[in-house]
Short mmCIF file of N, CA and C in Angstrom, two decimals:
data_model
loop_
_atom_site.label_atom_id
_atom_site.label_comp_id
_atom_site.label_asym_id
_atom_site.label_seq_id
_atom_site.Cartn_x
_atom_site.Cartn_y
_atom_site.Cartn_z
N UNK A 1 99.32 99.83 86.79
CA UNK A 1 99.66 98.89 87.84
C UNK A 1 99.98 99.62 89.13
N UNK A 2 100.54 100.54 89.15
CA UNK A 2 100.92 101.36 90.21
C UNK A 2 99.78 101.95 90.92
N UNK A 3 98.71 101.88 90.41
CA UNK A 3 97.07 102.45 90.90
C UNK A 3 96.91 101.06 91.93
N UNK A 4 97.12 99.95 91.75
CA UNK A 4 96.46 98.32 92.43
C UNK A 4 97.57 98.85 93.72
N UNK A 5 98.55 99.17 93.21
CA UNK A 5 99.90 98.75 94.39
C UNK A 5 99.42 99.87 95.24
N UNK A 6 99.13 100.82 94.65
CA UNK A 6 98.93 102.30 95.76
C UNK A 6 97.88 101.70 96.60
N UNK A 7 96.33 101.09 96.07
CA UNK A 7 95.20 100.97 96.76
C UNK A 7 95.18 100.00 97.26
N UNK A 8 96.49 98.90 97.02
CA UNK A 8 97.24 97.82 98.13
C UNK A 8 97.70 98.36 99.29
N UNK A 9 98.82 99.15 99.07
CA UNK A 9 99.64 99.71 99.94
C UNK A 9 97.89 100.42 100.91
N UNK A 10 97.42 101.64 100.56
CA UNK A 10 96.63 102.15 101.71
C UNK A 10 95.62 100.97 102.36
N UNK A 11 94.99 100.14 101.44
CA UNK A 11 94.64 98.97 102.70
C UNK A 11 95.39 98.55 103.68
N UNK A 12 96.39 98.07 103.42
CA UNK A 12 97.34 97.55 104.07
C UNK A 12 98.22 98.70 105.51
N UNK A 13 97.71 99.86 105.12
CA UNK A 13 98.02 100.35 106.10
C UNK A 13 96.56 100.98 106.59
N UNK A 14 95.63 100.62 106.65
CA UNK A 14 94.45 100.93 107.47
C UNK A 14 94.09 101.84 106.93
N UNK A 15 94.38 102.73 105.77
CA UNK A 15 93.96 103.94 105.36
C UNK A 15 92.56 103.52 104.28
N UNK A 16 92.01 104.77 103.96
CA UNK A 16 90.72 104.72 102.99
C UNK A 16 91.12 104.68 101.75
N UNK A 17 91.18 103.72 100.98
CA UNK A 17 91.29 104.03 99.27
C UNK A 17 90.19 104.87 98.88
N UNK A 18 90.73 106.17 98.67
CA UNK A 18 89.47 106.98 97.84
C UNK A 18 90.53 107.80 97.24
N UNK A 19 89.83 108.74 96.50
CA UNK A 19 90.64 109.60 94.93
C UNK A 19 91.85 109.82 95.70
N UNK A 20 91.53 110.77 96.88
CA UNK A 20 92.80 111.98 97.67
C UNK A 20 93.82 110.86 97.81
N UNK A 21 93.52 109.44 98.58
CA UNK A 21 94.76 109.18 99.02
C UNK A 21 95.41 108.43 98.03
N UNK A 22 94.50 107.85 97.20
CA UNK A 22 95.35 107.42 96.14
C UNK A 22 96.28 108.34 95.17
N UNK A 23 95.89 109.44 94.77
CA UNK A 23 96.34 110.22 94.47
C UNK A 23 97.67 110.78 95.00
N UNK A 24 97.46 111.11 96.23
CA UNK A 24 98.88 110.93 96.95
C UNK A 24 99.81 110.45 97.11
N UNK A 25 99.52 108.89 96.67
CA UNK A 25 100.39 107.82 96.81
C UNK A 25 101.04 107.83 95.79
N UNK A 26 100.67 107.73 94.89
CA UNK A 26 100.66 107.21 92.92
C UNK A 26 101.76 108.48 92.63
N UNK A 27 101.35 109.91 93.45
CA UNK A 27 102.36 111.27 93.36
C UNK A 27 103.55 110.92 94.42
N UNK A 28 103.48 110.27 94.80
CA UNK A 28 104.82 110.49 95.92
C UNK A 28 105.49 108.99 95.38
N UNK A 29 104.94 108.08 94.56
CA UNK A 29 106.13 107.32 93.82
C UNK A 29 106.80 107.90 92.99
N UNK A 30 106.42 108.85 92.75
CA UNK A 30 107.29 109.72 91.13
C UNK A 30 106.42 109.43 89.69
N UNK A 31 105.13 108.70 89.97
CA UNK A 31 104.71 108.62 88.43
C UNK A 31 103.84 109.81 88.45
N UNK A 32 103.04 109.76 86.75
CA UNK A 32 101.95 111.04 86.98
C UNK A 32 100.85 110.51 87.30
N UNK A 33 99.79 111.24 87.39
CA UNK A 33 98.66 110.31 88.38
C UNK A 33 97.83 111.33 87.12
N UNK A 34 96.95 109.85 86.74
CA UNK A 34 95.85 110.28 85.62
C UNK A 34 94.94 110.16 86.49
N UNK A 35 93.96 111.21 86.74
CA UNK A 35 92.89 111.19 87.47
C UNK A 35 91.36 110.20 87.24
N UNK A 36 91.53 109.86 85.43
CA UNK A 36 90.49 109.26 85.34
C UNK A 36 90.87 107.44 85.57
N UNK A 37 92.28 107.54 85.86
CA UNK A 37 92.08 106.00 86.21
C UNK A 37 92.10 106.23 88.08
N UNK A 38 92.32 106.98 88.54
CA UNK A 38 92.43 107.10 89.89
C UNK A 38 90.42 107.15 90.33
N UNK A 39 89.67 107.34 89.36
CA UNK A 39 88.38 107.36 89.83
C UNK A 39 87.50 105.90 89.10
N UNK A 40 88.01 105.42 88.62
CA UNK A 40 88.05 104.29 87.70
C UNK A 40 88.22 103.39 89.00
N UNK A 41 89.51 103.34 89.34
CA UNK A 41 89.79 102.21 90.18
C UNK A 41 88.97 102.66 91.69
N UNK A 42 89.34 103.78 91.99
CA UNK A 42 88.07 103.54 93.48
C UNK A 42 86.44 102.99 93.06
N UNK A 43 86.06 103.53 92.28
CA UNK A 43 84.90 103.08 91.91
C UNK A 43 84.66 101.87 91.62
N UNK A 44 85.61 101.02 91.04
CA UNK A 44 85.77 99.53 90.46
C UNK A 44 85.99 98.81 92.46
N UNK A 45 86.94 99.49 93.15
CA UNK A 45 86.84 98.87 94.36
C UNK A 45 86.21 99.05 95.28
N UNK A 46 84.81 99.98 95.35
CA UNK A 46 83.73 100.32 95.95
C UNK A 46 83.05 99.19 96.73
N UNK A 47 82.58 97.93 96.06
CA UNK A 47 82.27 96.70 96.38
C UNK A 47 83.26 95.67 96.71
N UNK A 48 84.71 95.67 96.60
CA UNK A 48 85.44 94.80 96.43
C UNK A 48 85.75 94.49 98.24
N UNK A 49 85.47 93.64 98.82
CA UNK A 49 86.50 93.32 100.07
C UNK A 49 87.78 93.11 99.42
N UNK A 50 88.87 93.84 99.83
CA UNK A 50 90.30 93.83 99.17
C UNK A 50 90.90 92.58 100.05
N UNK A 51 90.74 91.89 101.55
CA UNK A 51 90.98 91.04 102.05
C UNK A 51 90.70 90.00 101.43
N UNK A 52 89.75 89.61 101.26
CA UNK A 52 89.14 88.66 100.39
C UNK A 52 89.77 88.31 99.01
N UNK A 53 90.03 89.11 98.41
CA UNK A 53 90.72 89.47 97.22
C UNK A 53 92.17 88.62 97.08
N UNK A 54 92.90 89.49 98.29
CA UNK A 54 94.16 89.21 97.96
C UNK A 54 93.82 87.83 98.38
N UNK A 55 92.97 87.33 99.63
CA UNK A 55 93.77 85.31 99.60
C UNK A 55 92.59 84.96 98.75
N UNK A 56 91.65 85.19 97.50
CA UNK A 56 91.39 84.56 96.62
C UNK A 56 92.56 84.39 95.40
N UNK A 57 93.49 85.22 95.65
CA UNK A 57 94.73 85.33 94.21
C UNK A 57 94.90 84.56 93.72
N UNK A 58 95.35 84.04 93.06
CA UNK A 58 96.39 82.89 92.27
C UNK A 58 98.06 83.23 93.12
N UNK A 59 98.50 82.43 93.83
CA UNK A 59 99.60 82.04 94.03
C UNK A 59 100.74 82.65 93.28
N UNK A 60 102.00 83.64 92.98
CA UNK A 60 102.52 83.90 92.16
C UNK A 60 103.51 83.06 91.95
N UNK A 61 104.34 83.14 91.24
CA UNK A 61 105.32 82.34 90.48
C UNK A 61 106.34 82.10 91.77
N UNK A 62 106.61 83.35 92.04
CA UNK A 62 108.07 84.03 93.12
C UNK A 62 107.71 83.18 93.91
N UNK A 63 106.43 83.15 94.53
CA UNK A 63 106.36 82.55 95.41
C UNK A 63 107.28 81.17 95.77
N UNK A 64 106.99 80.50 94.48
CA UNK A 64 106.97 79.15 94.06
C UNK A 64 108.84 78.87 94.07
N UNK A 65 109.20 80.31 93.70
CA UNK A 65 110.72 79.81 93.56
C UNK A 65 111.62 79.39 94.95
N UNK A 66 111.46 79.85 95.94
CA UNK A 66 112.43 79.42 97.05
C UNK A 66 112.23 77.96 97.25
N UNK A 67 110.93 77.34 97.17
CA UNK A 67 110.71 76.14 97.18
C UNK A 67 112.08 75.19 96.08
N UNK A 68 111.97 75.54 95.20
CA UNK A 68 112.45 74.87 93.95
C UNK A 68 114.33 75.48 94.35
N UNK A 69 114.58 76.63 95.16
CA UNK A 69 115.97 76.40 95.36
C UNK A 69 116.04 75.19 96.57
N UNK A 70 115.44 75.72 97.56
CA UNK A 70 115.64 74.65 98.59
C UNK A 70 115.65 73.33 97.72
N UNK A 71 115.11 72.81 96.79
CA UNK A 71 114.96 71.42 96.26
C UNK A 71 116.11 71.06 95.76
N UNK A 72 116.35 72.24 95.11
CA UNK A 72 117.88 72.33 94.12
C UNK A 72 119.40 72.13 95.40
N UNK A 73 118.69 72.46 96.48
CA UNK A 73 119.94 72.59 97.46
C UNK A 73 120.17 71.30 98.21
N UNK A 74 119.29 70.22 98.29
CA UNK A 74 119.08 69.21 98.95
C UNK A 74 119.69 68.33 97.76
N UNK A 75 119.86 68.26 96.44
CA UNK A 75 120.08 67.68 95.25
C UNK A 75 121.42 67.68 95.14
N UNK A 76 122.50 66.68 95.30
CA UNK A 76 124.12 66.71 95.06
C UNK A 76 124.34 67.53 94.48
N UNK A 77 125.24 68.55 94.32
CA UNK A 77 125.67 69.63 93.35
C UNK A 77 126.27 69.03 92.10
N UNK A 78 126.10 69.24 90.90
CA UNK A 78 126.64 68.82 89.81
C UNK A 78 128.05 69.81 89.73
N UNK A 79 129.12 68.96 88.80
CA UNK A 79 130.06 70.37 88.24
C UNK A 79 129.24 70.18 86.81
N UNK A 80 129.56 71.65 86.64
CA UNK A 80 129.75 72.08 85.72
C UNK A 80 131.14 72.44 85.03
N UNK A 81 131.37 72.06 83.64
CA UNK A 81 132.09 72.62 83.21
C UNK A 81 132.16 73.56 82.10
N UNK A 82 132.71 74.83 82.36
CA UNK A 82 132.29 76.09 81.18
C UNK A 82 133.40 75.97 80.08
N UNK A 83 133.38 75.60 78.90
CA UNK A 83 134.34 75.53 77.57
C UNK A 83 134.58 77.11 77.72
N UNK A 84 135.77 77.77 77.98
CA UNK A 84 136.38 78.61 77.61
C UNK A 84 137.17 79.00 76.19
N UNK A 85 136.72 79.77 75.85
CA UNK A 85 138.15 79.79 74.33
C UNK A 85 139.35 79.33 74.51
N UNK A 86 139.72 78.72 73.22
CA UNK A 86 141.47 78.59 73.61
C UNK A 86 142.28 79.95 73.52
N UNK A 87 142.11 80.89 72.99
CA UNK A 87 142.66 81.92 72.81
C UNK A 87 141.57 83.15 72.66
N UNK A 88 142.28 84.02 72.41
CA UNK A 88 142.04 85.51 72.09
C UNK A 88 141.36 85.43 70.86
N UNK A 89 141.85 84.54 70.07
CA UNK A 89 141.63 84.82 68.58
C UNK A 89 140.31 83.92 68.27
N UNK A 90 140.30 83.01 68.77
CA UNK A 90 138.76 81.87 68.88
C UNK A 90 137.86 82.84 69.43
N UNK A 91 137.73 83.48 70.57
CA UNK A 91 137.15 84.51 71.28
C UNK A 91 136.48 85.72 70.10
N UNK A 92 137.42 86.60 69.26
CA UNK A 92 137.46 87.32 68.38
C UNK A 92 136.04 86.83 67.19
N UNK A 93 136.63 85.68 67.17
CA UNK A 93 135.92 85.48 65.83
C UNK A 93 134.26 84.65 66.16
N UNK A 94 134.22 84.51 67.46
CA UNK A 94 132.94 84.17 67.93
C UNK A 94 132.12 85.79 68.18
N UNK A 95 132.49 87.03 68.74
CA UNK A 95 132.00 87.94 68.73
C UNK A 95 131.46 88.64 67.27
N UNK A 96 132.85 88.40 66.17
CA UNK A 96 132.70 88.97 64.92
C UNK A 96 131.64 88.95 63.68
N UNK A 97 131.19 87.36 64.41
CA UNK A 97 129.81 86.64 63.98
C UNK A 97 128.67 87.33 64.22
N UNK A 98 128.56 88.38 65.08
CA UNK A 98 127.47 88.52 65.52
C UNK A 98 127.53 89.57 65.02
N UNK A 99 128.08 90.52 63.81
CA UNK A 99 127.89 91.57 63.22
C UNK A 99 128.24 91.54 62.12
N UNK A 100 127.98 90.13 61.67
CA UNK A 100 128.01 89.64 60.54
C UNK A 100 128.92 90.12 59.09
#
């Protein structure tokens, strides 16, 4: 995945996706850079308009979420109420369960 983001990132900054700069990139995040996917993927994006690409995408999820807070924020606030233990010892024996 870090090969798409690198040959994202150098489109995106006007640079050439080819071996060297990808290579560069993929090394200066801190991963190791396997050379045969670094010639894999230029070659696979040889034909690709990467513009084209990205606004053919599918929409991601994230995207989708600020929508759904704003919705949530326009919506009366509910309370909630959180059941706390009555004690220490109710507390105890709900953890103790879980190590059977």
């Amino acid at each position: 995945m870090e090969y798409v983001y690198a040959a994202l990132l150098l489109h995106k900054l006007d640079k050439e996706v080819n071996e060297a700069n990808l290579s560069s990139v993929v090394k200066a995040s801190g991963a190791e850079v396997n050379e045969a996917q670094v010639k894999s993927l230029v070659a696979a994006l040889a034909d690709v308009d990467i513009n084209e690409a990205v606004k053919a995408a599918p929409v991601a999820v994230a995207a989708a979420a600020p929508a759904a807070d704003a919705a949530a924020a326009d919506a009366p606030a509910k309370e909630e109420k959180k059941e706390e233990p009555k004690n220490e010892e109710a507390a105890m024996e709900g953890l103790s369960s879980l190590f059977g």
